[in-house]
């Protein structure tokens, strides 16, 4: 047996909020064989199994009475290259941003807008990670997952993944699919998406008129670094709430009272409201109680100033949710996965 199972392991280093809880059992899976050993171990000892990657989209609200398996499998391989389009596969444990960096260094375009997102390749499909107008569904070419119910491998197509805004089949069927490796279709010719937020403006400020994918990646890294707290310095899980989708009539109604409300039209006639705008205008930006707070620069990000507990962070989130519902009649949905 190569899998090293340890008991009573602190998960503080393994969740970006830096919440100090412990796992009853903990192991790192470096291969498919390790994953299968972990499943067998959990079944034999009758403990639940929780798979994690970088822990950057978790809110841990207490000790975890499970075998926590951190995906640490490594490997990136080129599966096909027709001179224009490449298909590249990465193992679940590969850290996301270095993988993006690797694809750009090969001259492959498609992931540049998803630069500097923490976490692993294997978790990226879970909420169809997205930023600056691109989601992984836009470059997705398939994935291999283990069905924890049957022990069989399944190759998923784009349609089968049911990707939606911060959502997927894997999130809907939480605990069933263990993602082992993911494939992306990237392009040698750049098809850049610059019309989102301040991306083009940042490039212009840098004197770049005809950006390469690497230029776009660098611009996005610089924007993100200015605005988002680095989890290594200040615990957080990125955006704590999804941007709510509401009927356009509700936005019209809100705009009568709040003319500067930020909302974007969506396919299907709905509008997406910037949740950060709602939270900021409700006065929560910079709020702090004990070590749980709302980031000073980005109201969508809850932060742990040191020793906040999961329940304290959750309590703050629930208070914000209630306040936003009362003030704006908008329901905010939490984004991190809670355990
Ligand atoms: P974890 O937090 O470890 O796990 C997340 C969920 O996936 C859990 O339910 C876990 O059980 C499950 N899981 C993990 N690995 C696997 C696997 N191999 N198979 C099956 N299930 C698995 N998200 C965005 O979409 N866009 C952003 O721009 C963005 N920016 C962020 C910025 C900061 C500063 C932070 C802290 C977070 C940000 N996030 C963003 C959220 C987060 O980085 C992503 O959701 C990321 O994909 C989570 O990866 P992870 O490996 O850390 O997953
Ligand atoms: P921002 O640029 O201040 O924009 C605020 C919100 O407006 C964003 O959430 C974005 O929605 C939306 N938006 C902006 N321009 C838009 C456009 N042209 N069309 C449609 N919607 C538009 O946002 P930010 O907080 O600095 O984040 C920048 C990007 O990184 C966003 O895409 C955001 O989702 C992503 N991000 C995600 C996380 C996370 O944890 N999930 C954390 C940090 C950043 P969308 O969020 O739907 O894109």
Short mmCIF file of C-alpha atoms and ligand atoms in Angstrom, two decimals:
data_model
loop_
_atom_site.label_atom_id
_atom_site.label_comp_id
_atom_site.label_asym_id
_atom_site.label_seq_id
_atom_site.Cartn_x
_atom_site.Cartn_y
_atom_site.Cartn_z
CA UNK A 1 0.00 0.00 0.00
CA UNK A 2 1.63 3.30 -1.08
CA UNK A 3 -1.11 5.60 0.20
CA UNK A 4 -0.02 7.28 3.43
CA UNK A 5 -3.07 7.78 5.66
CA UNK A 6 -2.50 10.05 8.67
CA UNK A 7 -4.90 10.63 11.56
CA UNK A 8 -5.89 13.97 13.12
CA UNK A 9 -4.34 16.28 10.53
CA UNK A 10 -4.90 20.05 10.68
CA UNK A 11 -6.51 21.33 7.48
CA UNK A 12 -5.35 24.91 8.10
CA UNK A 13 -2.65 24.71 5.37
CA UNK A 14 -5.10 23.05 3.01
CA UNK A 15 -7.88 25.65 2.85
CA UNK A 16 -7.33 29.19 1.57
CA UNK A 17 -9.53 30.69 4.31
CA UNK A 18 -6.93 29.34 6.74
CA UNK A 19 -9.63 27.94 9.01
CA UNK A 20 -8.14 25.67 11.65
CA UNK A 21 -10.08 22.42 11.71
CA UNK A 22 -8.77 18.89 11.60
CA UNK A 23 -9.48 15.89 9.43
CA UNK A 24 -10.08 12.56 11.13
CA UNK A 25 -7.94 11.00 8.38
CA UNK A 26 -5.87 12.61 5.63
CA UNK A 27 -4.01 11.36 2.56
CA UNK A 28 -2.54 12.71 -0.67
CA UNK A 29 -3.36 10.94 -3.94
CA UNK A 30 -0.59 11.08 -6.52
CA UNK A 31 -2.07 8.58 -8.97
CA UNK A 32 -5.25 6.75 -9.98
CA UNK A 33 -4.01 3.81 -7.91
CA UNK A 34 -3.79 6.07 -4.83
CA UNK A 35 -7.34 7.26 -5.45
CA UNK A 36 -8.61 3.69 -5.65
CA UNK A 37 -6.68 2.79 -2.47
CA UNK A 38 -8.25 5.75 -0.70
CA UNK A 39 -11.74 4.67 -1.75
CA UNK A 40 -11.03 1.12 -0.60
CA UNK A 41 -9.62 2.38 2.71
CA UNK A 42 -12.67 4.56 3.33
CA UNK A 43 -15.04 1.68 2.55
CA UNK A 44 -13.08 -0.77 4.73
CA UNK A 45 -13.04 1.63 7.70
CA UNK A 46 -16.60 2.88 7.07
CA UNK A 47 -15.61 6.55 6.90
CA UNK A 48 -16.85 9.07 4.35
CA UNK A 49 -14.33 10.35 1.80
CA UNK A 50 -13.91 14.02 0.94
CA UNK A 51 -11.73 14.93 -2.04
CA UNK A 52 -10.11 18.35 -2.14
CA UNK A 53 -7.71 20.17 -4.43
CA UNK A 54 -6.16 23.47 -3.40
CA UNK A 55 -8.91 24.19 -0.84
CA UNK A 56 -9.58 27.62 -2.38
CA UNK A 57 -13.33 27.20 -2.68
CA UNK A 58 -14.09 25.67 0.71
CA UNK A 59 -15.69 26.87 3.90
CA UNK A 60 -14.91 24.36 6.64
CA UNK A 61 -17.34 24.81 9.52
CA UNK A 62 -16.01 22.13 11.86
CA UNK A 63 -13.69 19.16 12.15
CA UNK A 64 -14.09 16.84 9.18
CA UNK A 65 -15.13 13.34 10.21
CA UNK A 66 -13.90 11.77 6.99
CA UNK A 67 -10.86 10.63 5.07
CA UNK A 68 -9.82 13.85 3.33
CA UNK A 69 -7.96 13.09 0.09
CA UNK A 70 -5.96 15.93 -1.42
CA UNK A 71 -5.43 15.47 -5.15
CA UNK A 72 -1.71 15.74 -5.87
CA UNK A 73 -1.47 13.92 -9.21
CA UNK A 74 0.85 15.61 -11.70
CA UNK A 75 1.27 15.49 -15.45
CA UNK A 76 0.53 17.54 -18.54
CA UNK A 77 0.47 15.93 -22.00
CA UNK A 78 -0.25 17.03 -25.53
CA UNK A 79 -2.86 14.70 -27.01
CA UNK A 80 -3.25 16.17 -30.49
CA UNK A 81 -1.96 19.03 -32.62
CA UNK A 82 -3.24 19.77 -36.13
CA UNK A 83 -1.12 22.90 -36.46
CA UNK A 84 -4.00 25.20 -35.43
CA UNK A 85 -5.75 23.48 -32.56
CA UNK A 86 -4.16 21.49 -29.76
CA UNK A 87 -5.77 19.26 -27.17
CA UNK A 88 -3.88 19.19 -23.89
CA UNK A 89 -4.62 17.02 -20.87
CA UNK A 90 -3.65 17.73 -17.27
CA UNK A 91 -3.90 15.60 -14.15
CA UNK A 92 -6.34 16.72 -11.46
CA UNK A 93 -3.64 17.70 -8.96
CA UNK A 94 -1.84 20.10 -11.29
CA UNK A 95 -2.03 23.64 -9.84
CA UNK A 96 -4.26 25.73 -12.11
CA UNK A 97 -2.26 28.92 -12.65
CA UNK A 98 1.08 27.20 -13.44
CA UNK A 99 -0.87 25.04 -15.92
CA UNK A 100 -2.26 28.20 -17.59
CA UNK A 101 1.25 29.62 -17.65
CA UNK A 102 2.57 26.42 -19.24
CA UNK A 103 -0.04 26.53 -22.04
CA UNK A 104 0.80 30.17 -22.80
CA UNK A 105 4.52 29.38 -22.86
CA UNK A 106 3.81 26.76 -25.56
CA UNK A 107 2.04 29.42 -27.66
CA UNK A 108 -1.45 28.00 -27.00
CA UNK A 109 -4.26 30.49 -26.49
CA UNK A 110 -7.55 30.05 -24.65
CA UNK A 111 -6.83 30.08 -20.91
CA UNK A 112 -5.28 33.56 -20.61
CA UNK A 113 -8.40 35.15 -19.06
CA UNK A 114 -8.40 32.45 -16.39
CA UNK A 115 -4.95 33.43 -15.11
CA UNK A 116 -4.17 33.58 -11.40
CA UNK A 117 -7.20 31.60 -10.25
CA UNK A 118 -6.05 29.50 -7.28
CA UNK A 119 -6.71 25.78 -7.04
CA UNK A 120 -6.21 22.70 -9.15
CA UNK A 121 -7.08 21.51 -12.64
CA UNK A 122 -9.32 18.78 -11.20
CA UNK A 123 -11.55 21.21 -9.34
CA UNK A 124 -11.88 23.67 -12.25
CA UNK A 125 -14.86 21.84 -13.82
CA UNK A 126 -16.69 21.73 -10.47
CA UNK A 127 -17.99 25.27 -10.79
CA UNK A 128 -16.97 25.82 -14.43
CA UNK A 129 -14.45 28.42 -13.27
CA UNK A 130 -14.79 31.74 -14.97
CA UNK A 131 -13.28 35.20 -15.11
CA UNK A 132 -13.24 38.18 -17.44
CA UNK A 133 -15.81 36.74 -19.82
CA UNK A 134 -14.32 33.24 -20.25
CA UNK A 135 -15.34 29.99 -18.57
CA UNK A 136 -13.66 26.61 -18.90
CA UNK A 137 -16.68 25.37 -20.85
CA UNK A 138 -15.42 27.61 -23.70
CA UNK A 139 -12.22 25.56 -24.09
CA UNK A 140 -13.31 22.25 -22.62
CA UNK A 141 -12.48 19.09 -24.58
CA UNK A 142 -13.43 16.35 -22.10
CA UNK A 143 -12.55 14.86 -18.74
CA UNK A 144 -12.08 11.50 -17.07
CA UNK A 145 -13.83 10.91 -13.78
CA UNK A 146 -14.25 7.98 -11.46
CA UNK A 147 -17.79 7.13 -10.47
CA UNK A 148 -17.51 6.62 -6.73
CA UNK A 149 -20.76 4.65 -6.74
CA UNK A 150 -19.61 1.98 -9.23
CA UNK A 151 -15.81 2.38 -9.26
CA UNK A 152 -15.92 2.76 -13.05
CA UNK A 153 -14.23 5.41 -15.17
CA UNK A 154 -16.38 7.71 -17.30
CA UNK A 155 -15.26 9.97 -20.14
CA UNK A 156 -17.36 13.14 -20.07
CA UNK A 157 -18.22 15.23 -23.13
CA UNK A 158 -18.99 18.93 -22.92
CA UNK A 159 -22.76 18.35 -23.04
CA UNK A 160 -22.65 15.74 -20.28
CA UNK A 161 -20.94 18.15 -17.86
CA UNK A 162 -23.99 20.48 -17.80
CA UNK A 163 -21.78 23.52 -17.35
CA UNK A 164 -23.57 26.72 -16.36
CA UNK A 165 -22.65 29.90 -14.48
CA UNK A 166 -20.48 28.61 -11.58
CA UNK A 167 -22.20 25.25 -11.88
CA UNK A 168 -21.83 21.76 -13.35
CA UNK A 169 -23.09 18.21 -13.07
CA UNK A 170 -20.20 17.55 -10.67
CA UNK A 171 -21.41 20.25 -8.30
CA UNK A 172 -25.02 19.11 -8.62
CA UNK A 173 -24.03 15.48 -7.89
CA UNK A 174 -21.53 16.43 -5.17
CA UNK A 175 -19.59 13.46 -3.84
CA UNK A 176 -20.31 11.14 -6.78
CA UNK A 177 -17.66 12.01 -9.37
CA UNK A 178 -13.95 12.11 -8.67
CA UNK A 179 -12.28 14.03 -11.48
CA UNK A 180 -8.94 12.47 -12.46
CA UNK A 181 -7.85 14.49 -15.49
CA UNK A 182 -9.20 17.25 -17.73
CA UNK A 183 -8.68 18.07 -21.43
CA UNK A 184 -8.71 21.49 -23.06
CA UNK A 185 -8.89 22.50 -26.73
CA UNK A 186 -6.58 25.45 -27.24
CA UNK A 187 -5.61 27.41 -30.29
CA UNK A 188 -2.32 28.48 -31.86
CA UNK A 189 -4.08 31.56 -33.23
CA UNK A 190 -5.17 34.02 -30.57
CA UNK A 191 -8.92 34.68 -30.18
CA UNK A 192 -8.77 37.24 -27.41
CA UNK A 193 -11.60 38.38 -25.14
CA UNK A 194 -10.78 41.91 -24.04
CA UNK A 195 -14.20 43.52 -23.65
CA UNK A 196 -14.70 42.68 -20.03
CA UNK A 197 -14.10 44.89 -17.05
CA UNK A 198 -10.83 46.83 -17.21
CA UNK A 199 -8.80 44.42 -19.39
CA UNK A 200 -8.49 46.51 -22.55
CA UNK A 201 -7.96 49.68 -20.53
CA UNK A 202 -5.09 48.07 -18.62
CA UNK A 203 -3.43 46.98 -21.88
CA UNK A 204 -3.83 50.48 -23.31
CA UNK A 205 -2.26 51.96 -20.16
CA UNK A 206 0.66 49.61 -20.75
CA UNK A 207 0.97 50.89 -24.34
CA UNK A 208 -0.04 47.54 -25.84
CA UNK A 209 -2.26 47.93 -28.93
CA UNK A 210 -1.98 44.42 -30.31
CA UNK A 211 -1.76 42.13 -27.31
CA UNK A 212 -0.63 38.54 -27.32
CA UNK A 213 -2.34 35.99 -25.05
CA UNK A 214 0.61 36.37 -22.67
CA UNK A 215 0.06 40.15 -22.57
CA UNK A 216 -3.59 39.52 -21.65
CA UNK A 217 -2.56 37.07 -18.95
CA UNK A 218 -0.09 39.59 -17.48
CA UNK A 219 -2.68 42.38 -17.55
CA UNK A 220 -5.22 40.19 -15.77
CA UNK A 221 -2.65 39.11 -13.19
CA UNK A 222 -1.86 42.75 -12.47
CA UNK A 223 -5.56 43.71 -12.15
CA UNK A 224 -6.29 40.75 -9.89
CA UNK A 225 -3.24 41.34 -7.69
CA UNK A 226 -4.33 44.91 -7.01
CA UNK A 227 -7.87 44.02 -6.09
CA UNK A 228 -7.98 40.56 -4.60
CA UNK A 229 -6.37 39.52 -1.33
CA UNK A 230 -3.63 36.91 -1.64
CA UNK A 231 -4.77 33.93 0.46
CA UNK A 232 -1.17 33.44 1.58
CA UNK A 233 -1.43 36.83 3.30
CA UNK A 234 -5.14 37.16 4.13
CA UNK A 235 -7.39 34.10 4.26
CA UNK A 236 -10.25 34.11 1.74
CA UNK A 237 -12.07 31.92 -0.78
CA UNK A 238 -12.47 34.48 -3.56
CA UNK A 239 -16.00 35.64 -4.30
CA UNK A 240 -18.19 34.45 -1.48
CA UNK A 241 -21.47 34.95 -3.34
CA UNK A 242 -22.49 34.31 -6.93
CA UNK A 243 -23.76 37.23 -8.96
CA UNK A 244 -27.55 36.79 -8.77
CA UNK A 245 -29.62 36.33 -11.93
CA UNK A 246 -32.91 38.20 -11.61
CA UNK A 247 -35.81 39.16 -13.91
CA UNK A 248 -35.07 42.33 -15.91
CA UNK A 249 -38.21 43.91 -14.43
CA UNK A 250 -36.66 43.71 -10.96
CA UNK A 251 -33.54 45.55 -12.13
CA UNK A 252 -35.74 48.25 -13.71
CA UNK A 253 -37.54 48.57 -10.37
CA UNK A 254 -34.28 48.74 -8.36
CA UNK A 255 -32.75 51.27 -10.76
CA UNK A 256 -35.50 53.75 -9.91
CA UNK A 257 -34.07 53.93 -6.40
CA UNK A 258 -30.45 53.05 -7.25
CA UNK A 259 -29.64 54.49 -10.71
CA UNK A 260 -25.99 53.38 -10.55
CA UNK A 261 -26.80 49.71 -9.83
CA UNK A 262 -24.45 47.47 -11.88
CA UNK A 263 -26.29 44.78 -13.85
CA UNK A 264 -25.64 42.98 -17.14
CA UNK A 265 -28.16 41.43 -19.58
CA UNK A 266 -28.07 37.66 -19.84
CA UNK A 267 -29.27 35.27 -22.54
CA UNK A 268 -32.91 34.46 -21.86
CA UNK A 269 -33.90 37.95 -20.78
CA UNK A 270 -32.60 37.84 -17.22
CA UNK A 271 -30.12 40.31 -15.72
CA UNK A 272 -27.01 39.50 -13.67
CA UNK A 273 -26.50 41.94 -10.81
CA UNK A 274 -22.96 42.50 -9.50
CA UNK A 275 -23.34 41.07 -5.98
CA UNK A 276 -20.33 43.12 -4.90
CA UNK A 277 -22.27 46.32 -5.71
CA UNK A 278 -25.19 45.23 -3.52
CA UNK A 279 -22.95 44.32 -0.57
CA UNK A 280 -20.91 47.50 -0.87
CA UNK A 281 -24.01 49.70 -1.07
CA UNK A 282 -25.48 47.97 1.93
CA UNK A 283 -22.43 49.23 3.86
CA UNK A 284 -20.61 45.95 4.44
CA UNK A 285 -17.37 46.74 2.59
CA UNK A 286 -14.52 46.79 5.11
CA UNK A 287 -16.79 45.48 7.90
CA UNK A 288 -14.94 43.47 10.53
CA UNK A 289 -16.11 41.57 13.58
CA UNK A 290 -13.40 39.69 15.43
CA UNK A 291 -11.30 38.10 12.73
CA UNK A 292 -14.11 37.66 10.20
CA UNK A 293 -14.62 40.48 7.75
CA UNK A 294 -15.52 41.82 4.33
CA UNK A 295 -12.51 42.82 2.25
CA UNK A 296 -11.73 46.55 2.11
CA UNK A 297 -11.27 46.62 -1.67
CA UNK A 298 -13.72 43.96 -2.87
CA UNK A 299 -17.03 43.57 -1.01
CA UNK A 300 -17.67 40.17 -2.58
CA UNK A 301 -14.74 38.62 -0.72
CA UNK A 302 -15.05 37.53 2.92
CA UNK A 303 -11.74 37.41 4.74
CA UNK A 304 -10.18 35.75 7.74
CA UNK A 305 -7.86 38.17 9.56
CA UNK A 306 -6.27 35.31 11.48
CA UNK A 307 -8.31 33.14 13.76
CA UNK A 308 -11.85 33.37 12.43
CA UNK A 309 -13.71 30.07 12.64
CA UNK A 310 -15.86 28.56 9.92
CA UNK A 311 -19.07 29.24 11.89
CA UNK A 312 -18.04 32.90 12.40
CA UNK A 313 -17.48 33.35 8.66
CA UNK A 314 -20.73 31.55 7.91
CA UNK A 315 -22.61 33.71 10.40
CA UNK A 316 -21.28 36.86 8.72
CA UNK A 317 -22.31 35.50 5.31
CA UNK A 318 -25.81 34.71 6.57
CA UNK A 319 -26.18 38.24 7.98
CA UNK A 320 -25.12 39.74 4.65
CA UNK A 321 -27.53 37.46 2.78
CA UNK A 322 -30.42 38.50 5.03
CA UNK A 323 -29.60 42.18 4.75
CA UNK A 324 -29.37 42.06 0.94
CA UNK A 325 -32.69 40.20 0.72
CA UNK A 326 -34.38 42.82 2.92
CA UNK A 327 -32.87 45.87 1.21
CA UNK A 328 -32.96 44.79 -2.44
CA UNK A 329 -35.27 41.75 -2.49
CA UNK A 330 -32.40 39.77 -4.03
CA UNK A 331 -31.34 36.32 -2.81
CA UNK A 332 -27.58 35.79 -2.72
CA UNK A 333 -26.26 32.26 -3.14
CA UNK A 334 -23.01 31.28 -1.45
CA UNK A 335 -20.30 30.07 -3.82
CA UNK A 336 -17.79 28.12 -1.67
CA UNK A 337 -18.49 24.49 -0.90
CA UNK A 338 -19.37 24.07 2.78
CA UNK A 339 -18.36 21.10 4.89
P1 LIG B 1 -11.21 22.94 -3.61
O1 LIG B 1 -11.56 24.20 -2.91
O2 LIG B 1 -10.22 22.05 -2.98
O3 LIG B 1 -12.55 22.10 -3.86
C1 LIG B 1 -13.69 22.72 -4.38
C2 LIG B 1 -14.78 21.66 -4.58
O4 LIG B 1 -14.39 20.74 -5.59
C3 LIG B 1 -15.03 20.82 -3.34
O5 LIG B 1 -16.42 20.51 -3.31
C4 LIG B 1 -14.22 19.56 -3.57
O6 LIG B 1 -14.77 18.46 -2.91
C5 LIG B 1 -14.32 19.42 -5.08
N1 LIG B 1 -13.15 18.81 -5.74
C6 LIG B 1 -11.87 19.27 -5.69
N2 LIG B 1 -11.10 18.50 -6.48
C7 LIG B 1 -11.90 17.56 -7.03
C8 LIG B 1 -11.69 16.47 -7.94
N3 LIG B 1 -10.48 16.21 -8.45
N4 LIG B 1 -12.77 15.69 -8.27
C9 LIG B 1 -13.98 15.95 -7.77
N5 LIG B 1 -14.24 16.96 -6.91
C10 LIG B 1 -13.22 17.75 -6.56
N6 LIG B 1 -13.22 30.88 -9.02
C11 LIG B 1 -13.63 31.24 -10.27
O7 LIG B 1 -14.48 30.56 -10.88
N7 LIG B 1 -13.15 32.37 -10.88
C12 LIG B 1 -12.23 33.17 -10.28
O8 LIG B 1 -11.82 34.14 -10.87
C13 LIG B 1 -11.79 32.81 -8.97
N8 LIG B 1 -10.90 33.61 -8.32
C14 LIG B 1 -10.52 33.28 -7.03
C15 LIG B 1 -9.61 34.13 -6.37
C16 LIG B 1 -9.20 33.82 -5.08
C17 LIG B 1 -8.25 34.74 -4.38
C18 LIG B 1 -9.67 32.65 -4.46
C19 LIG B 1 -9.20 32.28 -3.08
C20 LIG B 1 -10.58 31.81 -5.10
C21 LIG B 1 -11.01 32.12 -6.40
N9 LIG B 1 -11.91 31.30 -7.10
C22 LIG B 1 -12.32 31.64 -8.38
C23 LIG B 1 -12.44 30.09 -6.47
C24 LIG B 1 -11.50 28.85 -6.62
O9 LIG B 1 -10.17 29.24 -6.83
C25 LIG B 1 -11.93 27.94 -7.77
O10 LIG B 1 -13.25 27.53 -7.60
C26 LIG B 1 -11.03 26.71 -7.90
O11 LIG B 1 -11.37 25.99 -9.07
C27 LIG B 1 -11.09 25.78 -6.70
O12 LIG B 1 -10.06 24.80 -6.87
P2 LIG B 1 -9.49 23.99 -5.64
O13 LIG B 1 -8.56 22.97 -6.19
O14 LIG B 1 -8.94 24.90 -4.63
O15 LIG B 1 -10.82 23.28 -5.12
P1 LIG B 2 -15.47 43.39 -11.79
O1 LIG B 2 -14.60 43.49 -12.99
O2 LIG B 2 -15.42 44.42 -10.72
O3 LIG B 2 -16.98 43.25 -12.26
C1 LIG B 2 -18.03 43.12 -11.31
C2 LIG B 2 -18.98 42.07 -11.78
O4 LIG B 2 -19.61 42.51 -12.96
C3 LIG B 2 -18.25 40.82 -12.07
O5 LIG B 2 -18.56 39.94 -11.06
C4 LIG B 2 -18.69 40.39 -13.45
O6 LIG B 2 -19.48 39.21 -13.42
C5 LIG B 2 -19.59 41.49 -13.93
N1 LIG B 2 -19.10 42.05 -15.21
C6 LIG B 2 -18.08 42.94 -15.39
N2 LIG B 2 -17.96 43.25 -16.69
C7 LIG B 2 -18.91 42.55 -17.33
C8 LIG B 2 -19.30 42.44 -18.70
N3 LIG B 2 -18.68 43.15 -19.66
N4 LIG B 2 -20.32 41.61 -19.02
C9 LIG B 2 -20.96 40.90 -18.07
N5 LIG B 2 -20.64 40.96 -16.76
C10 LIG B 2 -19.64 41.78 -16.40
O7 LIG B 2 -15.25 41.94 -11.10
P2 LIG B 2 -14.08 41.43 -10.15
O8 LIG B 2 -14.66 41.07 -8.86
O9 LIG B 2 -12.90 42.33 -10.23
O10 LIG B 2 -13.71 40.04 -10.85
C11 LIG B 2 -13.17 40.03 -12.16
C12 LIG B 2 -13.47 38.69 -12.80
O11 LIG B 2 -12.84 37.64 -12.05
C13 LIG B 2 -14.95 38.36 -12.82
O12 LIG B 2 -15.25 37.65 -14.00
C14 LIG B 2 -15.14 37.49 -11.61
O13 LIG B 2 -16.19 36.55 -11.76
C15 LIG B 2 -13.81 36.76 -11.52
N6 LIG B 2 -13.49 36.44 -10.12
C16 LIG B 2 -14.12 35.37 -9.55
C17 LIG B 2 -13.86 35.02 -8.24
C18 LIG B 2 -14.51 33.81 -7.62
O14 LIG B 2 -14.11 33.40 -6.55
N7 LIG B 2 -15.50 33.22 -8.23
C19 LIG B 2 -12.95 35.76 -7.48
C20 LIG B 2 -12.34 36.85 -8.09
C21 LIG B 2 -12.61 37.19 -9.41
P3 LIG B 2 -18.92 37.71 -13.45
O15 LIG B 2 -18.41 37.45 -12.08
O16 LIG B 2 -20.13 36.90 -13.74
O17 LIG B 2 -17.87 37.58 -14.47
#
